[in-house]
Amino acid sequence: MGPVLENLDLYVDGFLTSLSIIVVAMVGSLLLGLLIAACRVSPVPPLRAFGTFWVSTFRNTPLSVVLFFCAFGLPELGINRTFYFFGVLGLILYTSAFVCEAVRSGINSVSAGQAEAARSIGLNFTQGLRYVVLPQALRTVVPPLGSVIIAMFKNSAVVGAFGVGGDLWSTGQTLTSARGYETLPIFIGVAIGFLLITLPAGAVLQVIERKVAIAR
Amino acid sequence: MTSRPNGEPLVRLSGVNKWFGELHVLQDIDLDIARGEVVVVIGPSGSGKSTLCRAINRLEPIEKGEISIDGERLPDEGKDLARLRADVGMVFQSFNLFAHKTILENVTLGPVKVRKKPKADADKRARELLDRVGVSAQVDKYPAQLSGGQQQRVAIARALAMEPKVMLFDEPTSALDPEMINEVLDVMVGLAKDGMTMVVVTHEMGFARRAANRVVFMDEGRIVETAEPETFFTAPKSERAKDFLSKILTH
């Protein structure tokens, strides 16, 4: 582990950059995914069509292609931002499709009678979703949503490979190719960095799952 | 039995038609329900009686005809429909209490979010209603911790909390154990005595005799016969009603 300890400061920087990509993309993709899921179950046909279009587009396109469009396509349209911005944007767009489908599976698990009862006391569609259906849906959604989010954590390495300097993945890349370190120890260090994020996240998920289960 | 109320109809169905695919579930339904009137809808399964009940607050949209409540035509979707539904109480066969909310929260959700009542007022009113239906000891429990009869009485309180103009009951006792049926029916009879306008889909003839002004008999999507309860049960006019009653009365 000598090479890792020698470059510990680089690793810490890389860890923090990866963590920031992950946190921003998590918040962004959860909010966007929830919105798209609301579209997909909405009573308004154009919104449903939009939601379906969104999911089929981003769920069926490789992440690298989505990132490519964001990082190199958007500048051609006159949108100029940092690689960090484009990278996180691509990750959010891609992940939102999976978040949407996980949330929708939860919505479908809530019996239709709950939504009917919500409507019959005069709640509109959004209120019914917010106060009655989603709180119950989120209980069944924690495990699949957890998988989606952890997959996104790991996908953040692809964002790094796309030119976002200084994240964990590019730290490993720099150390091996530019500074001639051996691959094995360096990338074990990178893997440990990701495990330091994903393992606690898994533990947090278990706590959340237990919490929402008690309230049932 | 209360005297037959009069005046402008509160609920009016005219020329209502509905199809489920090929199946013509509601065929040219005309029905006026007066303010304060209690109408029991009866009929064999598949006769369209539940669909009729659910169409009145547009849980089932209709393809043809018109339904109006208090002189106002049922809107198609959106805010207007939500506002109108707030005035129409609905009690379901399967209770449909909000599973993640306590009994008290079940009753206060509508008044707080739809009627914009202050929480304290809504709580107070909810406790009164829960007391009236006899479940005031359970306010902090969750629906799953209550018996079916208790849940259904909470569902009635939840609907009443919106101060509805009319209450719809879609087979409210069909999912209950026999010994719990009466506790729910008693609450409903009390409501009827207080002058609530009610549409009740049920096979409980005791209730129909005690509380209804009219019995509507449906078969194959049509209203076959309308009569006062006593007349209907003792001397039905149509062959179909005679046949139906002979089947449910022999047991």
Tab-separated table of C-alpha atoms in Angstrom:
chain	number	residue	atom	x	y	z
A	1	MET	CA	0.000	0.000	0.000
A	2	GLY	CA	3.103	2.238	-0.206
A	3	PRO	CA	2.040	3.996	-3.456
A	4	VAL	CA	-1.388	4.778	-1.963
A	5	LEU	CA	0.011	6.246	1.240
A	6	GLU	CA	2.611	8.269	-0.686
A	7	ASN	CA	-0.212	9.927	-2.642
A	8	LEU	CA	-2.750	10.075	0.120
A	9	ASP	CA	-3.432	13.789	-0.427
A	10	LEU	CA	-4.339	13.115	-4.079
A	11	TYR	CA	-6.617	10.306	-2.982
A	12	VAL	CA	-8.361	12.544	-0.455
A	13	ASP	CA	-8.920	15.185	-3.159
A	14	GLY	CA	-10.209	12.518	-5.534
A	15	PHE	CA	-12.487	11.117	-2.837
A	16	LEU	CA	-13.975	14.544	-2.128
A	17	THR	CA	-14.548	15.294	-5.824
A	18	SER	CA	-16.259	11.919	-6.326
A	19	LEU	CA	-18.325	12.502	-3.220
A	20	SER	CA	-19.500	15.890	-4.497
A	21	ILE	CA	-20.458	14.413	-7.909
A	22	ILE	CA	-22.369	11.676	-6.122
A	23	VAL	CA	-24.223	13.929	-3.695
A	24	VAL	CA	-25.287	16.435	-6.367
A	25	ALA	CA	-26.289	13.677	-8.789
A	26	MET	CA	-28.199	11.826	-6.068
A	27	VAL	CA	-30.296	14.846	-5.073
A	28	GLY	CA	-30.786	15.823	-8.723
A	29	SER	CA	-31.747	12.386	-10.003
A	30	LEU	CA	-34.095	11.669	-7.080
A	31	LEU	CA	-36.008	14.922	-7.607
A	32	LEU	CA	-36.070	14.593	-11.387
A	33	GLY	CA	-36.962	10.891	-11.229
A	34	LEU	CA	-39.851	11.626	-8.856
A	35	LEU	CA	-41.136	14.319	-11.211
A	36	ILE	CA	-40.939	12.008	-14.225
A	37	ALA	CA	-42.705	9.257	-12.257
A	38	ALA	CA	-45.500	11.725	-11.424
A	39	CYS	CA	-45.760	12.448	-15.161
A	40	ARG	CA	-45.961	8.747	-15.995
A	41	VAL	CA	-48.919	8.124	-13.670
A	42	SER	CA	-50.638	11.462	-14.322
A	43	PRO	CA	-54.184	11.608	-15.742
A	44	VAL	CA	-52.970	14.035	-18.441
A	45	PRO	CA	-52.049	12.076	-21.610
A	46	PRO	CA	-49.322	14.467	-22.922
A	47	LEU	CA	-47.531	14.280	-19.548
A	48	ARG	CA	-47.741	10.482	-19.593
A	49	ALA	CA	-46.322	10.426	-23.126
A	50	PHE	CA	-43.509	12.750	-22.076
A	51	GLY	CA	-42.639	10.539	-19.089
A	52	THR	CA	-42.607	7.415	-21.237
A	53	PHE	CA	-40.447	9.136	-23.839
A	54	TRP	CA	-37.995	10.286	-21.162
A	55	VAL	CA	-37.626	6.851	-19.640
A	56	SER	CA	-37.236	5.049	-22.956
A	57	THR	CA	-34.616	7.556	-24.054
A	58	PHE	CA	-32.384	7.611	-21.017
A	59	ARG	CA	-32.858	4.051	-19.813
A	60	ASN	CA	-31.985	2.607	-23.206
A	61	THR	CA	-28.977	4.763	-24.052
A	62	PRO	CA	-25.530	3.808	-22.697
A	63	LEU	CA	-24.304	6.211	-20.031
A	64	SER	CA	-21.166	6.946	-22.048
A	65	VAL	CA	-23.321	8.090	-24.978
A	66	VAL	CA	-25.455	10.335	-22.734
A	67	LEU	CA	-22.262	11.850	-21.302
A	68	PHE	CA	-20.843	12.291	-24.776
A	69	PHE	CA	-23.923	14.253	-25.843
A	70	CYS	CA	-23.751	16.415	-22.713
A	71	ALA	CA	-20.034	17.099	-22.777
A	72	PHE	CA	-19.547	17.589	-26.518
A	73	GLY	CA	-23.039	17.998	-27.983
A	74	LEU	CA	-24.347	20.759	-25.726
A	75	PRO	CA	-21.325	23.051	-26.379
A	76	GLU	CA	-22.120	22.768	-30.105
A	77	LEU	CA	-25.548	24.178	-29.230
A	78	GLY	CA	-23.828	27.114	-27.595
A	79	ILE	CA	-24.081	25.886	-24.023
A	80	ASN	CA	-20.697	26.252	-22.416
A	81	ARG	CA	-20.061	24.912	-18.947
A	82	THR	CA	-17.368	22.961	-17.157
A	83	PHE	CA	-16.851	19.231	-17.682
A	84	TYR	CA	-17.942	18.823	-14.071
A	85	PHE	CA	-21.313	20.432	-14.886
A	86	PHE	CA	-21.848	18.336	-18.016
A	87	GLY	CA	-20.704	15.174	-16.296
A	88	VAL	CA	-23.083	15.601	-13.376
A	89	LEU	CA	-25.906	16.619	-15.735
A	90	GLY	CA	-25.440	13.475	-17.834
A	91	LEU	CA	-25.393	11.305	-14.727
A	92	ILE	CA	-28.595	12.952	-13.439
A	93	LEU	CA	-30.444	12.530	-16.755
A	94	TYR	CA	-29.398	8.894	-17.076
A	95	THR	CA	-30.146	7.964	-13.457
A	96	SER	CA	-33.496	9.802	-13.361
A	97	ALA	CA	-34.970	7.213	-15.750
A	98	PHE	CA	-34.112	4.390	-13.343
A	99	VAL	CA	-35.300	6.375	-10.299
A	100	CYS	CA	-38.581	7.005	-12.111
A	101	GLU	CA	-39.168	3.321	-12.777
A	102	ALA	CA	-38.303	2.334	-9.197
A	103	VAL	CA	-40.734	4.959	-7.855
A	104	ARG	CA	-43.407	3.888	-10.316
A	105	SER	CA	-43.128	0.266	-9.189
A	106	GLY	CA	-43.762	1.560	-5.665
A	107	ILE	CA	-46.762	3.606	-6.789
A	108	ASN	CA	-48.208	0.516	-8.481
A	109	SER	CA	-47.811	-1.440	-5.243
A	110	VAL	CA	-50.257	0.897	-3.468
A	111	SER	CA	-53.814	-0.356	-3.938
A	112	ALA	CA	-56.005	1.634	-6.317
A	113	GLY	CA	-58.517	2.094	-3.482
A	114	GLN	CA	-56.101	4.413	-1.673
A	115	ALA	CA	-55.987	6.816	-4.613
A	116	GLU	CA	-59.773	6.545	-5.043
A	117	ALA	CA	-60.314	7.386	-1.381
A	118	ALA	CA	-57.944	10.349	-1.745
A	119	ARG	CA	-59.897	11.619	-4.746
A	120	SER	CA	-63.235	11.065	-3.076
A	121	ILE	CA	-62.386	13.449	-0.207
A	122	GLY	CA	-61.573	16.112	-2.782
A	123	LEU	CA	-57.790	15.888	-2.988
A	124	ASN	CA	-56.549	16.697	-6.482
A	125	PHE	CA	-54.108	14.425	-8.321
A	126	THR	CA	-50.957	16.068	-6.952
A	127	GLN	CA	-52.274	16.136	-3.376
A	128	GLY	CA	-53.356	12.504	-3.585
A	129	LEU	CA	-49.913	11.527	-4.800
A	130	ARG	CA	-48.148	13.626	-2.179
A	131	TYR	CA	-50.191	12.873	0.933
A	132	VAL	CA	-51.544	9.385	0.264
A	133	VAL	CA	-49.855	7.388	-2.487
A	134	LEU	CA	-46.171	8.382	-2.389
A	135	PRO	CA	-45.681	8.032	1.384
A	136	GLN	CA	-46.907	4.443	1.071
A	137	ALA	CA	-45.059	3.820	-2.186
A	138	LEU	CA	-41.718	4.955	-0.756
A	139	ARG	CA	-41.787	2.059	1.717
A	140	THR	CA	-41.614	-0.568	-0.966
A	141	VAL	CA	-39.324	1.589	-3.036
A	142	VAL	CA	-36.379	1.806	-0.631
A	143	PRO	CA	-34.617	-1.431	-1.706
A	144	PRO	CA	-34.841	-0.971	-5.501
A	145	LEU	CA	-34.145	2.757	-5.202
A	146	GLY	CA	-31.092	1.931	-3.082
A	147	SER	CA	-29.763	-0.291	-5.864
A	148	VAL	CA	-30.299	2.464	-8.420
A	149	ILE	CA	-28.482	5.014	-6.267
A	150	ILE	CA	-25.535	2.720	-5.520
A	151	ALA	CA	-25.241	1.934	-9.245
A	152	MET	CA	-25.146	5.692	-9.806
A	153	PHE	CA	-22.321	6.026	-7.244
A	154	LYS	CA	-20.264	3.596	-9.273
A	155	ASN	CA	-21.270	5.210	-12.564
A	156	SER	CA	-19.706	8.415	-11.276
A	157	ALA	CA	-16.376	6.778	-12.202
A	158	VAL	CA	-17.490	6.907	-15.851
A	159	VAL	CA	-18.073	10.628	-15.413
A	160	GLY	CA	-14.487	10.861	-14.152
A	161	ALA	CA	-13.257	8.982	-17.206
A	162	PHE	CA	-15.080	11.550	-19.309
A	163	GLY	CA	-12.762	14.288	-18.327
A	164	VAL	CA	-13.857	15.456	-14.919
A	165	GLY	CA	-10.402	15.875	-13.473
A	166	GLY	CA	-9.605	15.053	-9.914
A	167	ASP	CA	-12.211	12.458	-9.023
A	168	LEU	CA	-11.197	9.059	-7.664
A	169	TRP	CA	-11.067	7.377	-11.043
A	170	SER	CA	-8.933	10.058	-12.700
A	171	THR	CA	-6.644	10.132	-9.671
A	172	GLY	CA	-5.875	6.464	-10.299
A	173	GLN	CA	-5.523	7.149	-14.007
A	174	THR	CA	-3.069	10.016	-13.449
A	175	LEU	CA	-0.968	8.056	-10.981
A	176	THR	CA	-0.582	5.017	-13.257
A	177	SER	CA	-0.185	6.593	-16.680
A	178	ALA	CA	1.469	9.931	-15.963
A	179	ARG	CA	3.550	8.996	-12.950
A	180	GLY	CA	4.304	5.384	-13.734
A	181	TYR	CA	2.931	3.709	-10.639
A	182	GLU	CA	1.867	0.066	-10.871
A	183	THR	CA	-1.808	-0.416	-11.631
A	184	LEU	CA	-2.670	-2.965	-8.973
A	185	PRO	CA	-2.008	-1.049	-5.727
A	186	ILE	CA	-3.196	2.252	-7.157
A	187	PHE	CA	-6.553	0.915	-8.290
A	188	ILE	CA	-7.026	-1.093	-5.118
A	189	GLY	CA	-6.778	2.330	-3.487
A	190	VAL	CA	-9.421	3.674	-5.892
A	191	ALA	CA	-11.699	0.740	-5.136
A	192	ILE	CA	-11.306	1.336	-1.396
A	193	GLY	CA	-12.238	4.969	-1.953
A	194	PHE	CA	-15.521	3.901	-3.622
A	195	LEU	CA	-16.202	1.302	-0.931
A	196	LEU	CA	-15.832	4.056	1.669
A	197	ILE	CA	-18.833	5.689	-0.005
A	198	THR	CA	-20.969	2.709	-1.026
A	199	LEU	CA	-20.691	0.598	2.135
A	200	PRO	CA	-21.896	3.333	4.532
A	201	ALA	CA	-24.615	4.174	1.981
A	202	GLY	CA	-25.788	0.554	2.126
A	203	ALA	CA	-25.896	0.751	5.930
A	204	VAL	CA	-27.883	4.011	5.806
A	205	LEU	CA	-30.358	2.346	3.419
A	206	GLN	CA	-30.911	-0.490	5.874
A	207	VAL	CA	-31.637	1.994	8.642
A	208	ILE	CA	-34.125	3.858	6.431
A	209	GLU	CA	-35.802	0.590	5.459
A	210	ARG	CA	-36.215	-0.381	9.114
A	211	LYS	CA	-37.526	3.096	10.016
A	212	VAL	CA	-40.271	3.152	7.374
A	213	ALA	CA	-41.186	-0.450	8.141
A	214	ILE	CA	-41.999	0.393	11.788
A	215	ALA	CA	-44.496	3.063	10.845
A	216	ARG	CA	-46.562	0.577	8.822
B	1	MET	CA	-89.579	5.606	7.677
B	2	THR	CA	-89.276	9.317	7.082
B	3	SER	CA	-91.654	11.186	4.823
B	4	ARG	CA	-90.754	11.603	1.186
B	5	PRO	CA	-88.808	14.885	0.774
B	6	ASN	CA	-89.472	17.201	-2.113
B	7	GLY	CA	-87.947	20.138	-3.979
B	8	GLU	CA	-85.202	20.340	-6.607
B	9	PRO	CA	-83.316	17.063	-6.990
B	10	LEU	CA	-79.872	17.120	-5.352
B	11	VAL	CA	-78.494	14.435	-7.635
B	12	ARG	CA	-79.790	14.049	-11.176
B	13	LEU	CA	-78.778	11.367	-13.646
B	14	SER	CA	-80.239	11.666	-17.115
B	15	GLY	CA	-79.625	9.375	-20.056
B	16	VAL	CA	-76.485	7.945	-18.463
B	17	ASN	CA	-74.674	5.279	-20.474
B	18	LYS	CA	-71.409	3.538	-19.829
B	19	TRP	CA	-69.532	0.729	-21.493
B	20	PHE	CA	-66.653	-1.446	-20.268
B	21	GLY	CA	-65.345	-2.407	-23.690
B	22	GLU	CA	-68.191	-4.368	-25.266
B	23	LEU	CA	-70.160	-4.584	-22.040
B	24	HIS	CA	-72.921	-1.993	-21.752
B	25	VAL	CA	-72.861	-1.608	-17.945
B	26	LEU	CA	-75.160	1.405	-17.594
B	27	GLN	CA	-78.036	1.741	-20.057
B	28	ASP	CA	-80.094	4.933	-20.263
B	29	ILE	CA	-80.183	5.546	-16.543
B	30	ASP	CA	-82.549	8.312	-15.392
B	31	LEU	CA	-82.657	8.901	-11.660
B	32	ASP	CA	-83.430	11.922	-9.498
B	33	ILE	CA	-82.498	11.976	-5.846
B	34	ALA	CA	-84.117	14.623	-3.684
B	35	ARG	CA	-82.457	16.488	-0.853
B	36	GLY	CA	-82.654	14.375	2.285
B	37	GLU	CA	-83.733	11.289	0.404
B	38	VAL	CA	-82.269	7.839	1.103
B	39	VAL	CA	-82.141	5.598	-1.962
B	40	VAL	CA	-81.118	1.967	-1.733
B	41	VAL	CA	-79.809	0.411	-4.942
B	42	ILE	CA	-80.206	-3.337	-5.102
B	43	GLY	CA	-79.596	-5.941	-7.781
B	44	PRO	CA	-77.667	-9.066	-8.730
B	45	SER	CA	-73.893	-8.896	-9.138
B	46	GLY	CA	-72.940	-7.418	-12.484
B	47	SER	CA	-76.150	-5.394	-12.641
B	48	GLY	CA	-74.191	-2.122	-12.677
B	49	LYS	CA	-75.254	-0.910	-9.227
B	50	SER	CA	-71.698	-0.249	-7.988
B	51	THR	CA	-70.773	1.425	-11.257
B	52	LEU	CA	-73.840	3.664	-10.917
B	53	CYS	CA	-72.781	4.653	-7.404
B	54	ARG	CA	-69.175	5.322	-8.451
B	55	ALA	CA	-70.299	7.339	-11.478
B	56	ILE	CA	-71.977	9.895	-9.213
B	57	ASN	CA	-68.588	11.266	-8.093
B	58	ARG	CA	-66.927	10.303	-11.352
B	59	LEU	CA	-64.706	7.567	-10.007
B	60	GLU	CA	-66.163	5.930	-13.116
B	61	PRO	CA	-66.428	8.320	-16.062
B	62	ILE	CA	-69.520	7.920	-18.207
B	63	GLU	CA	-69.614	7.926	-22.001
B	64	LYS	CA	-73.067	9.409	-22.573
B	65	GLY	CA	-75.614	11.364	-20.603
B	66	GLU	CA	-75.351	13.838	-17.791
B	67	ILE	CA	-74.919	13.746	-14.038
B	68	SER	CA	-75.401	16.862	-11.957
B	69	ILE	CA	-75.116	17.519	-8.268
B	70	ASP	CA	-76.950	20.432	-6.690
B	71	GLY	CA	-77.650	21.813	-10.138
B	72	GLU	CA	-74.022	21.667	-11.245
B	73	ARG	CA	-72.943	19.326	-14.025
B	74	LEU	CA	-70.074	16.973	-13.088
B	75	PRO	CA	-66.884	18.496	-14.510
B	76	ASP	CA	-64.615	16.263	-16.606
B	77	GLU	CA	-61.334	16.531	-14.714
B	78	GLY	CA	-59.120	18.897	-12.789
B	79	LYS	CA	-59.768	21.381	-9.990
B	80	ASP	CA	-63.528	21.688	-10.517
B	81	LEU	CA	-63.990	17.946	-10.225
B	82	ALA	CA	-61.901	17.822	-7.042
B	83	ARG	CA	-63.993	20.638	-5.549
B	84	LEU	CA	-67.221	18.850	-6.399
B	85	ARG	CA	-65.958	15.540	-5.034
B	86	ALA	CA	-65.252	17.258	-1.724
B	87	ASP	CA	-69.030	17.735	-1.426
B	88	VAL	CA	-69.789	14.077	-2.119
B	89	GLY	CA	-68.888	11.618	0.632
B	90	MET	CA	-67.923	8.111	-0.430
B	91	VAL	CA	-67.751	4.929	1.621
B	92	PHE	CA	-66.154	1.915	-0.045
B	93	GLN	CA	-66.701	-1.806	0.364
B	94	SER	CA	-63.025	-2.240	1.306
B	95	PHE	CA	-62.920	0.821	3.620
B	96	ASN	CA	-59.784	2.260	1.939
B	97	LEU	CA	-58.583	4.086	5.026
B	98	PHE	CA	-55.182	5.686	4.455
B	99	ALA	CA	-52.938	2.898	5.736
B	100	HIS	CA	-49.990	5.115	6.737
B	101	LYS	CA	-52.058	7.588	8.744
B	102	THR	CA	-53.601	7.329	12.192
B	103	ILE	CA	-57.377	7.232	12.598
B	104	LEU	CA	-57.417	10.910	13.570
B	105	GLU	CA	-55.195	11.884	10.606
B	106	ASN	CA	-57.453	9.913	8.277
B	107	VAL	CA	-60.373	12.098	9.298
B	108	THR	CA	-58.499	15.430	9.342
B	109	LEU	CA	-56.576	15.117	6.048
B	110	GLY	CA	-59.447	16.327	3.848
B	111	PRO	CA	-60.594	19.219	6.066
B	112	VAL	CA	-56.999	20.478	6.461
B	113	LYS	CA	-55.748	20.049	2.878
B	114	VAL	CA	-58.964	20.620	0.917
B	115	ARG	CA	-61.096	22.848	3.158
B	116	LYS	CA	-58.012	24.619	4.563
B	117	LYS	CA	-59.360	24.336	8.109
B	118	PRO	CA	-56.938	25.139	10.940
B	119	LYS	CA	-55.504	21.890	12.314
B	120	ALA	CA	-56.899	22.436	15.821
B	121	ASP	CA	-60.454	22.910	14.507
B	122	ALA	CA	-60.153	19.884	12.239
B	123	ASP	CA	-58.888	17.781	15.165
B	124	LYS	CA	-61.743	18.864	17.380
B	125	ARG	CA	-64.372	18.154	14.734
B	126	ALA	CA	-62.739	14.799	13.881
B	127	ARG	CA	-62.870	13.722	17.527
B	128	GLU	CA	-66.568	14.646	17.682
B	129	LEU	CA	-67.291	12.605	14.562
B	130	LEU	CA	-65.222	9.644	15.742
B	131	ASP	CA	-67.118	9.815	19.015
B	132	ARG	CA	-70.395	9.834	17.116
B	133	VAL	CA	-69.467	6.666	15.205
B	134	GLY	CA	-68.165	5.082	18.398
B	135	VAL	CA	-64.428	4.756	17.772
B	136	SER	CA	-63.136	7.654	19.874
B	137	ALA	CA	-60.916	5.290	21.882
B	138	GLN	CA	-58.884	4.412	18.790
B	139	VAL	CA	-57.867	7.837	17.467
B	140	ASP	CA	-54.109	7.270	17.650
B	141	LYS	CA	-54.100	3.767	16.170
B	142	TYR	CA	-53.457	2.817	12.573
B	143	PRO	CA	-56.244	1.365	10.391
B	144	ALA	CA	-54.733	-2.139	10.369
B	145	GLN	CA	-55.104	-2.283	14.172
B	146	LEU	CA	-58.899	-1.876	13.970
B	147	SER	CA	-61.627	-4.398	13.183
B	148	GLY	CA	-63.426	-4.150	9.862
B	149	GLY	CA	-66.516	-2.665	11.474
B	150	GLN	CA	-64.453	-0.028	13.244
B	151	GLN	CA	-62.574	0.801	10.045
B	152	GLN	CA	-65.807	1.256	8.139
B	153	ARG	CA	-67.178	3.564	10.833
B	154	VAL	CA	-63.966	5.615	10.626
B	155	ALA	CA	-64.444	5.758	6.846
B	156	ILE	CA	-67.912	7.189	7.432
B	157	ALA	CA	-66.473	9.770	9.836
B	158	ARG	CA	-63.793	10.647	7.273
B	159	ALA	CA	-66.476	11.330	4.667
B	160	LEU	CA	-68.651	13.297	7.125
B	161	ALA	CA	-65.710	15.520	8.084
B	162	MET	CA	-65.978	17.133	4.654
B	163	GLU	CA	-69.591	18.103	5.434
B	164	PRO	CA	-70.841	16.514	2.219
B	165	LYS	CA	-74.157	17.279	0.548
B	166	VAL	CA	-74.680	13.634	-0.289
B	167	MET	CA	-73.125	10.358	0.854
B	168	LEU	CA	-72.493	7.392	-1.432
B	169	PHE	CA	-72.154	3.918	0.061
B	170	ASP	CA	-70.772	1.218	-2.230
B	171	GLU	CA	-71.659	-2.090	-0.532
B	172	PRO	CA	-70.459	-0.800	2.847
B	173	THR	CA	-71.124	-4.019	4.760
B	174	SER	CA	-70.228	-6.659	2.162
B	175	ALA	CA	-66.657	-7.120	3.425
B	176	LEU	CA	-67.644	-7.335	7.087
B	177	ASP	CA	-68.044	-10.254	9.455
B	178	PRO	CA	-71.752	-10.767	10.230
B	179	GLU	CA	-71.471	-9.535	13.803
B	180	MET	CA	-69.969	-6.235	12.667
B	181	ILE	CA	-72.596	-5.422	10.071
B	182	ASN	CA	-75.082	-3.949	12.529
B	183	GLU	CA	-72.652	-1.523	14.149
B	184	VAL	CA	-72.097	0.027	10.702
B	185	LEU	CA	-75.773	-0.059	9.721
B	186	ASP	CA	-76.737	1.630	12.993
B	187	VAL	CA	-74.459	4.551	12.153
B	188	MET	CA	-76.003	4.734	8.687
B	189	VAL	CA	-79.561	4.668	10.030
B	190	GLY	CA	-78.595	7.503	12.386
B	191	LEU	CA	-77.313	9.514	9.440
B	192	ALA	CA	-80.498	8.895	7.487
B	193	LYS	CA	-82.601	10.017	10.470
B	194	ASP	CA	-80.547	13.234	10.635
B	195	GLY	CA	-81.609	14.026	7.092
B	196	MET	CA	-78.473	13.129	5.131
B	197	THR	CA	-79.028	12.473	1.440
B	198	MET	CA	-77.768	8.951	0.793
B	199	VAL	CA	-77.289	6.536	-2.084
B	200	VAL	CA	-76.663	3.085	-0.680
B	201	VAL	CA	-75.729	0.031	-2.709
B	202	THR	CA	-76.529	-2.868	-0.393
B	203	HIS	CA	-78.373	-6.131	0.043
B	204	GLU	CA	-79.244	-5.323	3.639
B	205	MET	CA	-83.005	-5.359	3.472
B	206	GLY	CA	-83.319	-4.518	7.129
B	207	PHE	CA	-81.560	-1.255	6.429
B	208	ALA	CA	-83.699	-0.574	3.371
B	209	ARG	CA	-86.874	-1.105	5.416
B	210	ARG	CA	-85.695	0.981	8.344
B	211	ALA	CA	-84.129	3.924	6.551
B	212	ALA	CA	-84.799	4.078	2.823
B	213	ASN	CA	-87.375	6.218	1.053
B	214	ARG	CA	-86.981	4.310	-2.184
B	215	VAL	CA	-85.525	1.083	-3.478
B	216	VAL	CA	-84.056	1.058	-6.975
B	217	PHE	CA	-83.739	-2.418	-8.466
B	218	MET	CA	-81.161	-2.829	-11.239
B	219	ASP	CA	-80.443	-5.662	-13.634
B	220	GLU	CA	-78.103	-5.847	-16.629
B	221	GLY	CA	-77.301	-2.154	-16.547
B	222	ARG	CA	-80.885	-0.936	-16.367
B	223	ILE	CA	-83.172	0.334	-13.659
B	224	VAL	CA	-85.919	-2.296	-13.721
B	225	GLU	CA	-88.089	-1.127	-10.879
B	226	THR	CA	-88.353	1.721	-8.380
B	227	ALA	CA	-90.612	1.486	-5.360
B	228	GLU	CA	-91.012	2.197	-1.676
B	229	PRO	CA	-89.151	-0.454	0.332
B	230	GLU	CA	-92.204	-2.156	1.816
B	231	THR	CA	-93.929	-2.353	-1.571
B	232	PHE	CA	-90.788	-3.612	-3.268
B	233	PHE	CA	-90.050	-6.380	-0.807
B	234	THR	CA	-93.628	-7.585	-0.385
B	235	ALA	CA	-95.076	-7.013	-3.848
B	236	PRO	CA	-92.414	-6.537	-6.542
B	237	LYS	CA	-93.875	-5.805	-9.954
B	238	SER	CA	-91.231	-7.144	-12.345
B	239	GLU	CA	-90.538	-10.833	-12.876
B	240	ARG	CA	-86.801	-10.179	-12.570
B	241	ALA	CA	-87.231	-8.604	-9.127
B	242	LYS	CA	-89.526	-11.420	-7.964
B	243	ASP	CA	-86.938	-13.956	-9.074
B	244	PHE	CA	-84.088	-12.048	-7.392
B	245	LEU	CA	-85.960	-11.600	-4.129
B	246	SER	CA	-87.004	-15.264	-4.033
B	247	LYS	CA	-83.332	-16.186	-4.185
B	248	ILE	CA	-82.128	-13.890	-1.423
B	249	LEU	CA	-85.148	-14.215	0.855
B	250	THR	CA	-85.293	-18.007	1.151
B	251	HIS	CA	-82.145	-18.088	3.310
